[in-house]
Each structure stands twice: as C-alpha cells, then as structure tokens.
Coordinates of C-alpha atoms in Angstrom, one line a residue:
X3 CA 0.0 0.0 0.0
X4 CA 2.7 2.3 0.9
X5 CA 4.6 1.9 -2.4
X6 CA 1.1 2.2 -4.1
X7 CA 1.2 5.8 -2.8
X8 CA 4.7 6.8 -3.2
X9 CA 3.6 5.6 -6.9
X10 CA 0.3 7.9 -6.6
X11 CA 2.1 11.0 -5.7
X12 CA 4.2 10.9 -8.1
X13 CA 1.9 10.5 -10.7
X14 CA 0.2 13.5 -9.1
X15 CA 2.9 15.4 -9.2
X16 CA 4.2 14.8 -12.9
X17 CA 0.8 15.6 -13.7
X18 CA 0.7 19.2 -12.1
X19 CA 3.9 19.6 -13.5
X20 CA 2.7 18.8 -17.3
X21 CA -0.5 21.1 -16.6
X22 CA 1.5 24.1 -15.3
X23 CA 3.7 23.8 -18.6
X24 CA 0.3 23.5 -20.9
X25 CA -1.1 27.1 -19.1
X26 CA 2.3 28.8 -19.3
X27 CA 2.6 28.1 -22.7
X28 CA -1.1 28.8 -23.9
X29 CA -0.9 32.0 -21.5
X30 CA 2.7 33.1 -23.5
X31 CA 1.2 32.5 -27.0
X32 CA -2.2 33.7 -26.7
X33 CA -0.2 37.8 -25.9
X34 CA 1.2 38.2 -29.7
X35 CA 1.1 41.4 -32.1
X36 CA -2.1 41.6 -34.1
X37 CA -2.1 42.6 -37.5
X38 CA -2.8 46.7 -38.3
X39 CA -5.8 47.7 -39.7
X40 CA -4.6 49.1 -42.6
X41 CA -3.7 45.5 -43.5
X42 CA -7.2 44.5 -44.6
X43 CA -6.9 46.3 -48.2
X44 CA -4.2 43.9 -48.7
X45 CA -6.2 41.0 -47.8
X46 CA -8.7 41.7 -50.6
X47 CA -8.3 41.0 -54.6
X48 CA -7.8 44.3 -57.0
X49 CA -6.8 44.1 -60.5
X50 CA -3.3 42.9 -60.4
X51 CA -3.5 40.5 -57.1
X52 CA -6.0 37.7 -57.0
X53 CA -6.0 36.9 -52.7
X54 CA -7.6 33.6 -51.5
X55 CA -7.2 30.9 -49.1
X56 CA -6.1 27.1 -48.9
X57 CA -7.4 24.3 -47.4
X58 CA -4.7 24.6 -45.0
X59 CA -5.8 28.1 -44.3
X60 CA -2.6 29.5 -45.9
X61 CA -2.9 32.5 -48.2
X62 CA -2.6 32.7 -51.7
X63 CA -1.3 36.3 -53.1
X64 CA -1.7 35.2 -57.2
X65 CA -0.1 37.9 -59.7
X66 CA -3.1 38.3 -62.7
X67 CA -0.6 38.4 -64.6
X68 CA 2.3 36.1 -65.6
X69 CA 4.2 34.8 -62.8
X70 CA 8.2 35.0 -62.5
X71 CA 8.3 32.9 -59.6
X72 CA 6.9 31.6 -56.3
X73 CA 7.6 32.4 -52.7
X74 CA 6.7 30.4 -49.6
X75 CA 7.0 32.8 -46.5
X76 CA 7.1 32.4 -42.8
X77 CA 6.0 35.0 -40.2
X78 CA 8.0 36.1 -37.6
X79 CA 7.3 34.6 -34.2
X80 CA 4.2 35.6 -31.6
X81 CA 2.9 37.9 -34.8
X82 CA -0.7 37.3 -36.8
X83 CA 0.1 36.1 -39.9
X84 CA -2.3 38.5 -41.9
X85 CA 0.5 41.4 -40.7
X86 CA 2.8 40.6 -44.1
X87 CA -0.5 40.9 -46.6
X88 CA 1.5 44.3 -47.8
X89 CA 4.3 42.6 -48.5
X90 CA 3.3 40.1 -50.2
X91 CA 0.0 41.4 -51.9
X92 CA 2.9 43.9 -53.3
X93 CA 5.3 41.1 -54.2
X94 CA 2.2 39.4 -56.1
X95 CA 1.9 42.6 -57.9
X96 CA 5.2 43.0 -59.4
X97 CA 4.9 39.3 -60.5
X98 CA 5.3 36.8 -57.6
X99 CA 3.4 34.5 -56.5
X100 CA 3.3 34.2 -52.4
X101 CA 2.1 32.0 -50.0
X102 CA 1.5 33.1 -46.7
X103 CA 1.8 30.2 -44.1
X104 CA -0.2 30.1 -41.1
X105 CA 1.6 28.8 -38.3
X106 CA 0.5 26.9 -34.7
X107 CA 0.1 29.7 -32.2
X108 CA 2.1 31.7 -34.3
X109 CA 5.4 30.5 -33.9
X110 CA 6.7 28.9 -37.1
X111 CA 8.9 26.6 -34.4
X112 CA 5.8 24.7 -34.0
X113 CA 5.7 24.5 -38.2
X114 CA 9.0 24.2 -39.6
X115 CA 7.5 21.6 -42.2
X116 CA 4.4 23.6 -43.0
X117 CA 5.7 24.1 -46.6
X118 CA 5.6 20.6 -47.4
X119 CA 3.2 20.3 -50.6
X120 CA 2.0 24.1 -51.1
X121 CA 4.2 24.5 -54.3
X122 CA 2.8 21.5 -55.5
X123 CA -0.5 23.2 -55.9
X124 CA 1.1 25.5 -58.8
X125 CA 3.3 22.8 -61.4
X126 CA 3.3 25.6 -63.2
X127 CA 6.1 27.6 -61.2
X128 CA 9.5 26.1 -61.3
X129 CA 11.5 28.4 -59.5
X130 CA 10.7 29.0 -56.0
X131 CA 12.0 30.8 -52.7
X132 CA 12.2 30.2 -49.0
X133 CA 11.4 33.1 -47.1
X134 CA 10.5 34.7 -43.4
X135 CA 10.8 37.1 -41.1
X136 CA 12.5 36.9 -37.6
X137 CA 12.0 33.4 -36.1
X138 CA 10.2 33.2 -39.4
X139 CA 13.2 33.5 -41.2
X140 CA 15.5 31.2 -39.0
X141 CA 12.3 28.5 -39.8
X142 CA 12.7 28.7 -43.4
X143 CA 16.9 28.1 -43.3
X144 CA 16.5 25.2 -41.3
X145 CA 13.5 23.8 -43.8
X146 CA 15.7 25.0 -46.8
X147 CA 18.6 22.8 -45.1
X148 CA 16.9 19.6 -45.6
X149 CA 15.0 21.1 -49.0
X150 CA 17.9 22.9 -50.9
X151 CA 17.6 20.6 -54.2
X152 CA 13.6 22.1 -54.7
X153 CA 14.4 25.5 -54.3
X154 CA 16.2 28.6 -55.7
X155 CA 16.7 30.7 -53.1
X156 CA 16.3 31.6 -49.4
X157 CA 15.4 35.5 -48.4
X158 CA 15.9 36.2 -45.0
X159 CA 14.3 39.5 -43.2
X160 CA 15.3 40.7 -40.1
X161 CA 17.1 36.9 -39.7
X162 CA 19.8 34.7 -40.0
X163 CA 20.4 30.7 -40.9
X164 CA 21.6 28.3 -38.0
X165 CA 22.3 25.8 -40.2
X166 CA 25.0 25.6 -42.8
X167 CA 23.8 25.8 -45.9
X168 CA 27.3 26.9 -47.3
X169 CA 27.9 23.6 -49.3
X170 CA 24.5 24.6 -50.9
X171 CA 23.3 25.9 -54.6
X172 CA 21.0 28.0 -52.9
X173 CA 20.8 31.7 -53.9
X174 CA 20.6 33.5 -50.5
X175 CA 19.0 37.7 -49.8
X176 CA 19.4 38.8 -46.6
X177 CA 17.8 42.2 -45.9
X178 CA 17.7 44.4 -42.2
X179 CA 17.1 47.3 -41.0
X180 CA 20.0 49.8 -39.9
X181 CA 17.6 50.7 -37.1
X182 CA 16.5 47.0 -35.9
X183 CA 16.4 47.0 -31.9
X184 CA 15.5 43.2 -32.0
X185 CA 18.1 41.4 -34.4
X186 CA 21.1 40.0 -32.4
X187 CA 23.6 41.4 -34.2
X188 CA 26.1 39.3 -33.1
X189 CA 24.6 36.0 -33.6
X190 CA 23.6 37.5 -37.5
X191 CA 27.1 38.2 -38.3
X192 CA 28.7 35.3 -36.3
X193 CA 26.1 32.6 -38.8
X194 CA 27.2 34.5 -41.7
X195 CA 29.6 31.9 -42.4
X196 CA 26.5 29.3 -42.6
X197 CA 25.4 31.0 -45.9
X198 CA 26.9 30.0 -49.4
X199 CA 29.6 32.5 -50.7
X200 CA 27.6 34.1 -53.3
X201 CA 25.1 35.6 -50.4
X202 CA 23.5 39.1 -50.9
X203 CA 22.9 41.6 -48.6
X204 CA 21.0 44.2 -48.3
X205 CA 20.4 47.0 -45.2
X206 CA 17.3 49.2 -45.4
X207 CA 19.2 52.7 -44.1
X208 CA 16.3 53.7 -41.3
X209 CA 14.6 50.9 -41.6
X210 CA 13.3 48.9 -38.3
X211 CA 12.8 44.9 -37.4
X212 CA 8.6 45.4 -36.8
X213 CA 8.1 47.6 -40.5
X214 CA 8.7 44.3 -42.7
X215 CA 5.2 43.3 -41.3
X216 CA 2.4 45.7 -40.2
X217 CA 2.2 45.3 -36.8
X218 CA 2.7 48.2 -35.0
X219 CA 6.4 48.3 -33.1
X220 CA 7.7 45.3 -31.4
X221 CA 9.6 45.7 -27.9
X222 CA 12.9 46.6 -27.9
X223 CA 12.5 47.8 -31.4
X224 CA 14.8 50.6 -32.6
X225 CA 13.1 53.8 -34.0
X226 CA 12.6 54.1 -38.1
X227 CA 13.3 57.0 -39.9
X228 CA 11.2 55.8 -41.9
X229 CA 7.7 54.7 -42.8
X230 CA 6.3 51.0 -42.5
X231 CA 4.9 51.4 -46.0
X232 CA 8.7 53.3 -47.4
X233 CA 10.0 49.9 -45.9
X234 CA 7.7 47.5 -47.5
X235 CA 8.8 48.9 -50.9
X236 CA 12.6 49.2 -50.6
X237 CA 11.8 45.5 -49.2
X238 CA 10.0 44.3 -52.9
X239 CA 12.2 46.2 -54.7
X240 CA 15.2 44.2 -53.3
X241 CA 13.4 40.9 -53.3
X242 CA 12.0 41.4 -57.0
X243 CA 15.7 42.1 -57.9
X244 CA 17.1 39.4 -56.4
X245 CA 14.9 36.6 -58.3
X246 CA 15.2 39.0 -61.5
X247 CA 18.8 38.0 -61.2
X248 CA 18.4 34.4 -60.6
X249 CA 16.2 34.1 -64.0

C-alpha cells in the first residue's frame, strides 16, 4: 500500500507539473502582435492581385498576370500572420506569386515543415524561394537545409540561418534594418559563415525589425526613420531584384 502511494504522488505530481507547462505556454502564445488595420486592403483582390485561401488556411497572393516565380513565407514569431499581406500582396503585384503560411500559435517553431506540398499546388512555377521574417526566417533556413535541391533561393528578413547551408546551390537575400532593436547582431554576423559565398545583402538605411510586417512596433525595437509602407517597398524592390537575377 505504501509503495502504491509513493507511486500515486508521483503521478500527481508529474501531472501538475505537465498542466503548469500547458497554461504557461497557452498564456505566453495567446499575448502576440495583431495585425494593423490598414492590413485589410491587402487581404482583398484588386486588379493585379487575385487573394484567396487554402485548405490549410494558408494565403494565396496570385499575380493576374504572368508569374516569375513563387515564394513560400514564414511569419516572424508571436505575430498574426495576416501582418505581411502588404508585402506580399505587393510582391504578387510585381509578378510573384506568395504563399503566406499560417503557423500553430504563431510560432513557425511549431511548423518548420508547413511548406511541405504548397508548391505542389502550382506545377506551373519552377523556380521558388524560401522566405520569413524573424523566427520566421531562422524556420525557413532550417526547412531549406533539408530542402535545398527544390528550391532557388532563401530570403531572409530581419534573420539569419543556424544551419550551414554553405555547401549549398541556394541563392541566399538577406535584408535588415539599420535601425533593428531586435536582431542580435552578433549572432547575425557570427552565422554568416552558414550562408553560401555568393550571399547578398542588403540594409534598409532607417529601416526597423517590426516595419517588414504591419504590426505596429515590437519591444525593444529601434526607432525608423522611416515609414512601414517606405520599408515594405525598398523590401519588394530588393526581393524582386534578387529573383530577376536568378532568372
């Protein structure tokens, strides 16, 4: 009987244990940026952008017009996916087809393999990018490390790669802010060496970490000089660029 309860209590106790880790982590992930209300113009269709949804409840941001590529992207952690519709609406725009993934809880952590079969709904695209924001962006690397053969490139915002992906054919873009408050600058330049040799670049001069999505600021964020929208196109300029020169 005695051993019976030792057993009991212990049960008990694991038990508690497992619950208080549940709450902690449902109470951590339900506080997370919301999306901007200027957002929801960029959630709708218009003339050059056909917007609609998967099955998977992913977003679909379809040029109208011929299509130069595709890009699968990943939002940056704790923030509502439906915050990079302005990036991407004006990506699809200039040509690109995007999908926005929608993550567990919003932390693409939870999703690194939510890309598997969403290009496979479009045969007709043959070249297509990796891309995120953030913890976004550190999701897509490590999905492009065990991907690198069906994909062109990677583009990084605001991120860096923790896996080496040097030995790689991808075509890497990695684009900050000069104003980020968030990005660890040293960890960004010490993984620099995980990126093929051919890596680009590029720094957004008053540009912020929040102001690649629509969001609002994020804490600890560094002050722009800039507007979010100013930011979103210097953003699809470089990124149309950079596929222009993969073509």
């Amino acid at each position: 009987m005695k051993k019976a309860r030792i057993i009991r209590r212990v049960l008990i106790s694991v038990l508690l244990v497992i619950a208080v880790l549940f709450t902690t982590f449902f109470v951590y992930t339900a506080d997370y940026y919301k999306a901007s209300e200027n957002v929801d113009t960029s959630l709708e269709s218009d003339d050059d952008v056909n917007v609609y949804m998967l099955d998977s409840n992913d977003m679909v941001f379809s040029p109208t017009g011929d299509v130069k590529a595709g890009i699968i992207f990943y939002p940056g952690g704790k923030v509502e996916y439906t915050s990079y519709a302005p990036l991407l609406h004006e990506l699809a725009s200039e040509g690109v087809l995007c999908i926005l993934v929608k993550m567990p809880r919003n932390l693409a952590i939870l999703g690194i393999n939510r890309a598997d079969g969403l290009k496979e709904n479009f045969p007709e695209i043959t070249d297509w990018y990796m891309a995120g924001h953030s913890l976004g962006g550190a999701c897509a690397s490590m999905y492009i490390n065990k991907h690198s053969s069906e994909y062109t490139g990677l583009i990084l915002l605001a991120a860096y790669s923790t896996k080496d992906l040097s030995k790689t054919n991808i075509n890497v873009l990695s684009i900050y802010g000069s104003e980020d408050g968030v990005l660890k600058k040293d960890s960004y330049e010490k993984n620099k060496s995980n990126l093929p040799d051919n890596w680009v670049e590029e720094v957004i001069q008053g540009g912020c970490h929040s102001f690649f999505g629509s969001y609002g600021l994020q804490d600890g964020d560094g002050n722009a000089t800039i507007t979010n929208k100013d930011q979103i196109d210097i953003t699809t300029g470089f990124i149309i660029n950079f596929i222009s020169e993969q073509s």
